[in-house]
Amino acid sequence: MGPRIATLVGMLFLAIAAEARDDKAIHEVFADIERAVRDRDRTTLLNSVTENHLMISKNGETVVGRVALAAYLEKMIGYAPSIKSLQSTVEFSPDIRYYGETAVTHGRSRDHYAFTDGLELDLTTYWTATLVRDTERWRIAAVHYSFNLFDNGMLDVAHRGAFVASACGALAGLVAGLFFFRRRNI
Amino acid sequence: MRNLLLSCIACLLLITSAAAPAATAPPLDPTGGRIEDRQALRVLLDRMEKATASLDIDTATSLMHPDAIVTWQNAEVSKGHEQIRAYYARMVKGSNPIVKGYSVKAALGGPATFYGDTAIAWGTTVETFELSDGLKFTLNANWSTTIVKQGGEWKIAALHFSTNLFDNPLLKNAERFAWIAGLLGLLAGALAAWLLSRWSRKSK
């Protein structure tokens, strides 16, 4: 093997090793986030993102900047939270696309929400995240969450509601009808 | 003084020309820096909007990085030009397309954020769909994109579309359907009661 080929093979090996290291570091960022969401650890969540971080949430809110994210987290999981409990299992796509110091990845999570107003929701969430590496570590610069518009937990709740509404309507109609028609002898 | 005046005019021209392509974009802030890159991004996003609205997949993919990841409204993920084209073909082409009619109007949400040669932009769209099964709806949606500069050219590396889980036209349809189901149930119950009353009177 000539010295040039040996150098090329060596560089390739180093590049693969560096990418594997980055993959691991990025997975650790998400593992920290998963844990922080479960434990309502807002400090870890805020440390995992860049100063000008962008988040588009499932309820259509666009949150720009760490300060705005802190306010959003306070609303959702703070002292008077909208969400009573959230269990989330994150699944990654195996491939992370690197563009210099930027990484783009995507995946989905299986979530179970219990809201303070009583609504319970099972949802598969789809996300795309862009991470950038600063002097210390990888941080999330943007994350966009979404769901299947045509098949999701809220539609399931609405369809179950239609079934319950028709059953309750039929029962109410039967009881009221028997009362009315028997008295009137129609 | 003359130089200052010329600089001001040049700056003004730059701002107005940059704002021209995307009619729904707010004016460029000259203090935000990277004016040339911002201008290039606006041109790119404007071309992308036009390509999407006219279902011009060749132009759309030419604006995307070969490894681009797109997450669509139905949560499907397309990776790379080939998968993006396949999705497009399935949705709007062929003898049995899922989407019969489509239009889109996009707006920028705010100034893009830069991280070296990466930019992140976001905004909203108003999309009108006509599906082959007859369902028509207008969707107020969000989009975000990650754009990377390679070889001096900006290309879309990721694009994600979404809407509000708790407030969207399909959910409203389902809620309307629940009301109609309740009303029909009530009528069916009343009809059953009437038939039962008649039957019990006849049998006496």
PDB file of N, CA and C in Angstrom, chain B residues 122-173:
ATOM      1  N   TRP B 122     -38.492  30.393   8.840  1.00  0.00           N
ATOM      2  CA  TRP B 122     -39.807  29.812   9.150  1.00  0.00           C
ATOM      3  C   TRP B 122     -40.895  30.779   8.722  1.00  0.00           C
ATOM      4  N   GLY B 123     -42.119  30.298   8.765  1.00  0.00           N
ATOM      5  CA  GLY B 123     -43.232  31.165   8.399  1.00  0.00           C
ATOM      6  C   GLY B 123     -44.535  30.392   8.367  1.00  0.00           C
ATOM      7  N   THR B 124     -45.481  30.948   7.640  1.00  0.00           N
ATOM      8  CA  THR B 124     -46.810  30.335   7.577  1.00  0.00           C
ATOM      9  C   THR B 124     -47.225  30.155   6.119  1.00  0.00           C
ATOM     10  N   THR B 125     -48.185  29.291   5.923  1.00  0.00           N
ATOM     11  CA  THR B 125     -48.781  29.144   4.587  1.00  0.00           C
ATOM     12  C   THR B 125     -50.292  29.059   4.725  1.00  0.00           C
ATOM     13  N   VAL B 126     -50.954  29.464   3.673  1.00  0.00           N
ATOM     14  CA  VAL B 126     -52.387  29.175   3.548  1.00  0.00           C
ATOM     15  C   VAL B 126     -52.484  28.246   2.347  1.00  0.00           C
ATOM     16  N   GLU B 127     -52.871  26.992   2.620  1.00  0.00           N
ATOM     17  CA  GLU B 127     -52.907  25.987   1.562  1.00  0.00           C
ATOM     18  C   GLU B 127     -54.339  25.545   1.315  1.00  0.00           C
ATOM     19  N   THR B 128     -54.705  25.429   0.050  1.00  0.00           N
ATOM     20  CA  THR B 128     -56.035  24.933  -0.288  1.00  0.00           C
ATOM     21  C   THR B 128     -55.881  23.589  -0.981  1.00  0.00           C
ATOM     22  N   PHE B 129     -56.569  22.600  -0.423  1.00  0.00           N
ATOM     23  CA  PHE B 129     -56.484  21.242  -0.972  1.00  0.00           C
ATOM     24  C   PHE B 129     -57.846  20.828  -1.534  1.00  0.00           C
ATOM     25  N   GLU B 130     -57.813  20.133  -2.642  1.00  0.00           N
ATOM     26  CA  GLU B 130     -59.006  19.439  -3.123  1.00  0.00           C
ATOM     27  C   GLU B 130     -58.586  18.000  -3.357  1.00  0.00           C
ATOM     28  N   LEU B 131     -59.100  17.100  -2.520  1.00  0.00           N
ATOM     29  CA  LEU B 131     -58.687  15.695  -2.635  1.00  0.00           C
ATOM     30  C   LEU B 131     -59.582  14.958  -3.630  1.00  0.00           C
ATOM     31  N   SER B 132     -59.079  13.850  -4.110  1.00  0.00           N
ATOM     32  CA  SER B 132     -59.836  13.090  -5.114  1.00  0.00           C
ATOM     33  C   SER B 132     -61.137  12.524  -4.556  1.00  0.00           C
ATOM     34  N   ASP B 133     -61.191  12.316  -3.233  1.00  0.00           N
ATOM     35  CA  ASP B 133     -62.431  11.780  -2.643  1.00  0.00           C
ATOM     36  C   ASP B 133     -63.467  12.888  -2.418  1.00  0.00           C
ATOM     37  N   GLY B 134     -63.195  14.090  -2.891  1.00  0.00           N
ATOM     38  CA  GLY B 134     -64.174  15.172  -2.823  1.00  0.00           C
ATOM     39  C   GLY B 134     -63.957  16.154  -1.683  1.00  0.00           C
ATOM     40  N   LEU B 135     -63.108  15.796  -0.731  1.00  0.00           N
ATOM     41  CA  LEU B 135     -62.879  16.676   0.422  1.00  0.00           C
ATOM     42  C   LEU B 135     -62.079  17.912  -0.008  1.00  0.00           C
ATOM     43  N   LYS B 136     -62.630  19.093   0.361  1.00  0.00           N
ATOM     44  CA  LYS B 136     -61.933  20.355   0.066  1.00  0.00           C
ATOM     45  C   LYS B 136     -61.696  21.065   1.381  1.00  0.00           C
ATOM     46  N   PHE B 137     -60.519  21.606   1.577  1.00  0.00           N
ATOM     47  CA  PHE B 137     -60.280  22.367   2.798  1.00  0.00           C
ATOM     48  C   PHE B 137     -59.111  23.334   2.630  1.00  0.00           C
ATOM     49  N   THR B 138     -59.169  24.368   3.479  1.00  0.00           N
ATOM     50  CA  THR B 138     -58.084  25.355   3.498  1.00  0.00           C
ATOM     51  C   THR B 138     -57.351  25.210   4.819  1.00  0.00           C
ATOM     52  N   LEU B 139     -56.051  25.161   4.730  1.00  0.00           N
ATOM     53  CA  LEU B 139     -55.227  24.871   5.900  1.00  0.00           C
ATOM     54  C   LEU B 139     -54.314  26.054   6.209  1.00  0.00           C
ATOM     55  N   ASN B 140     -54.404  26.550   7.435  1.00  0.00           N
ATOM     56  CA  ASN B 140     -53.430  27.546   7.892  1.00  0.00           C
ATOM     57  C   ASN B 140     -52.296  26.772   8.542  1.00  0.00           C
ATOM     58  N   ALA B 141     -51.147  26.770   7.887  1.00  0.00           N
ATOM     59  CA  ALA B 141     -50.082  25.868   8.321  1.00  0.00           C
ATOM     60  C   ALA B 141     -48.811  26.637   8.661  1.00  0.00           C
ATOM     61  N   ASN B 142     -47.890  25.919   9.317  1.00  0.00           N
ATOM     62  CA  ASN B 142     -46.559  26.456   9.618  1.00  0.00           C
ATOM     63  C   ASN B 142     -45.523  25.700   8.785  1.00  0.00           C
ATOM     64  N   TRP B 143     -44.447  26.362   8.483  1.00  0.00           N
ATOM     65  CA  TRP B 143     -43.314  25.687   7.839  1.00  0.00           C
ATOM     66  C   TRP B 143     -42.024  26.176   8.475  1.00  0.00           C
ATOM     67  N   SER B 144     -41.017  25.323   8.430  1.00  0.00           N
ATOM     68  CA  SER B 144     -39.677  25.762   8.817  1.00  0.00           C
ATOM     69  C   SER B 144     -38.693  25.083   7.873  1.00  0.00           C
ATOM     70  N   THR B 145     -37.585  25.728   7.685  1.00  0.00           N
ATOM     71  CA  THR B 145     -36.600  25.163   6.762  1.00  0.00           C
ATOM     72  C   THR B 145     -35.180  25.433   7.244  1.00  0.00           C
ATOM     73  N   THR B 146     -34.308  24.481   6.965  1.00  0.00           N
ATOM     74  CA  THR B 146     -32.877  24.661   7.211  1.00  0.00           C
ATOM     75  C   THR B 146     -32.213  24.726   5.847  1.00  0.00           C
ATOM     76  N   ILE B 147     -31.460  25.798   5.647  1.00  0.00           N
ATOM     77  CA  ILE B 147     -30.856  26.033   4.331  1.00  0.00           C
ATOM     78  C   ILE B 147     -29.344  26.101   4.516  1.00  0.00           C
ATOM     79  N   VAL B 148     -28.628  25.392   3.655  1.00  0.00           N
ATOM     80  CA  VAL B 148     -27.158  25.363   3.801  1.00  0.00           C
ATOM     81  C   VAL B 148     -26.493  25.941   2.554  1.00  0.00           C
ATOM     82  N   LYS B 149     -25.359  26.581   2.781  1.00  0.00           N
ATOM     83  CA  LYS B 149     -24.618  27.177   1.665  1.00  0.00           C
ATOM     84  C   LYS B 149     -23.443  26.274   1.323  1.00  0.00           C
ATOM     85  N   GLN B 150     -23.460  25.754   0.097  1.00  0.00           N
ATOM     86  CA  GLN B 150     -22.347  24.897  -0.342  1.00  0.00           C
ATOM     87  C   GLN B 150     -21.920  25.355  -1.723  1.00  0.00           C
ATOM     88  N   GLY B 151     -20.644  25.589  -1.898  1.00  0.00           N
ATOM     89  CA  GLY B 151     -20.141  26.080  -3.186  1.00  0.00           C
ATOM     90  C   GLY B 151     -20.743  27.425  -3.549  1.00  0.00           C
ATOM     91  N   GLY B 152     -21.013  28.236  -2.550  1.00  0.00           N
ATOM     92  CA  GLY B 152     -21.550  29.583  -2.792  1.00  0.00           C
ATOM     93  C   GLY B 152     -23.041  29.620  -3.068  1.00  0.00           C
ATOM     94  N   GLU B 153     -23.712  28.457  -3.055  1.00  0.00           N
ATOM     95  CA  GLU B 153     -25.141  28.407  -3.357  1.00  0.00           C
ATOM     96  C   GLU B 153     -25.941  27.925  -2.154  1.00  0.00           C
ATOM     97  N   TRP B 154     -27.065  28.572  -1.891  1.00  0.00           N
ATOM     98  CA  TRP B 154     -27.938  28.146  -0.795  1.00  0.00           C
ATOM     99  C   TRP B 154     -28.883  27.065  -1.295  1.00  0.00           C
ATOM    100  N   LYS B 155     -28.981  25.987  -0.526  1.00  0.00           N
ATOM    101  CA  LYS B 155     -29.879  24.884  -0.890  1.00  0.00           C
ATOM    102  C   LYS B 155     -30.671  24.443   0.347  1.00  0.00           C
ATOM    103  N   ILE B 156     -31.898  24.044   0.113  1.00  0.00           N
ATOM    104  CA  ILE B 156     -32.756  23.603   1.217  1.00  0.00           C
ATOM    105  C   ILE B 156     -32.321  22.206   1.674  1.00  0.00           C
ATOM    106  N   ALA B 157     -31.966  22.094   2.957  1.00  0.00           N
ATOM    107  CA  ALA B 157     -31.522  20.798   3.493  1.00  0.00           C
ATOM    108  C   ALA B 157     -32.660  20.107   4.249  1.00  0.00           C
ATOM    109  N   ALA B 158     -33.567  20.900   4.777  1.00  0.00           N
ATOM    110  CA  ALA B 158     -34.722  20.310   5.483  1.00  0.00           C
ATOM    111  C   ALA B 158     -35.908  21.248   5.352  1.00  0.00           C
ATOM    112  N   LEU B 159     -37.078  20.643   5.219  1.00  0.00           N
ATOM    113  CA  LEU B 159     -38.316  21.425   5.090  1.00  0.00           C
ATOM    114  C   LEU B 159     -39.402  20.648   5.831  1.00  0.00           C
ATOM    115  N   HIS B 160     -40.126  21.350   6.683  1.00  0.00           N
ATOM    116  CA  HIS B 160     -41.112  20.649   7.514  1.00  0.00           C
ATOM    117  C   HIS B 160     -42.410  21.468   7.516  1.00  0.00           C
ATOM    118  N   PHE B 161     -43.519  20.804   7.287  1.00  0.00           N
ATOM    119  CA  PHE B 161     -44.833  21.463   7.295  1.00  0.00           C
ATOM    120  C   PHE B 161     -45.659  20.912   8.456  1.00  0.00           C
ATOM    121  N   SER B 162     -46.464  21.771   9.049  1.00  0.00           N
ATOM    122  CA  SER B 162     -47.350  21.277  10.113  1.00  0.00           C
ATOM    123  C   SER B 162     -48.536  22.206  10.268  1.00  0.00           C
ATOM    124  N   THR B 163     -49.506  21.751  11.054  1.00  0.00           N
ATOM    125  CA  THR B 163     -50.644  22.608  11.386  1.00  0.00           C
ATOM    126  C   THR B 163     -50.966  22.428  12.864  1.00  0.00           C
ATOM    127  N   ASN B 164     -52.011  23.111  13.308  1.00  0.00           N
ATOM    128  CA  ASN B 164     -52.364  23.065  14.728  1.00  0.00           C
ATOM    129  C   ASN B 164     -53.167  21.791  15.023  1.00  0.00           C
ATOM    130  N   LEU B 165     -52.672  21.008  15.956  1.00  0.00           N
ATOM    131  CA  LEU B 165     -53.341  19.747  16.323  1.00  0.00           C
ATOM    132  C   LEU B 165     -54.760  19.987  16.843  1.00  0.00           C
ATOM    133  N   PHE B 166     -54.935  21.109  17.539  1.00  0.00           N
ATOM    134  CA  PHE B 166     -56.210  21.354  18.224  1.00  0.00           C
ATOM    135  C   PHE B 166     -57.164  22.253  17.433  1.00  0.00           C
ATOM    136  N   ASP B 167     -56.704  22.769  16.316  1.00  0.00           N
ATOM    137  CA  ASP B 167     -57.543  23.679  15.543  1.00  0.00           C
ATOM    138  C   ASP B 167     -57.166  23.542  14.068  1.00  0.00           C
ATOM    139  N   ASN B 168     -57.834  22.647  13.388  1.00  0.00           N
ATOM    140  CA  ASN B 168     -57.582  22.484  11.951  1.00  0.00           C
ATOM    141  C   ASN B 168     -58.878  22.028  11.278  1.00  0.00           C
ATOM    142  N   PRO B 169     -58.990  22.205   9.973  1.00  0.00           N
ATOM    143  CA  PRO B 169     -60.269  21.942   9.303  1.00  0.00           C
ATOM    144  C   PRO B 169     -60.739  20.492   9.400  1.00  0.00           C
ATOM    145  N   LEU B 170     -59.807  19.534   9.452  1.00  0.00           N
ATOM    146  CA  LEU B 170     -60.231  18.129   9.532  1.00  0.00           C
ATOM    147  C   LEU B 170     -60.834  17.823  10.896  1.00  0.00           C
ATOM    148  N   LEU B 171     -60.253  18.429  11.937  1.00  0.00           N
ATOM    149  CA  LEU B 171     -60.800  18.233  13.278  1.00  0.00           C
ATOM    150  C   LEU B 171     -62.173  18.901  13.381  1.00  0.00           C
ATOM    151  N   LYS B 172     -62.300  20.084  12.780  1.00  0.00           N
ATOM    152  CA  LYS B 172     -63.603  20.774  12.800  1.00  0.00           C
ATOM    153  C   LYS B 172     -64.664  19.937  12.087  1.00  0.00           C
ATOM    154  N   ASN B 173     -64.277  19.317  10.971  1.00  0.00           N
ATOM    155  CA  ASN B 173     -65.196  18.421  10.246  1.00  0.00           C
ATOM    156  C   ASN B 173     -65.649  17.281  11.146  1.00  0.00           C
TER     157      ASN B 173
END
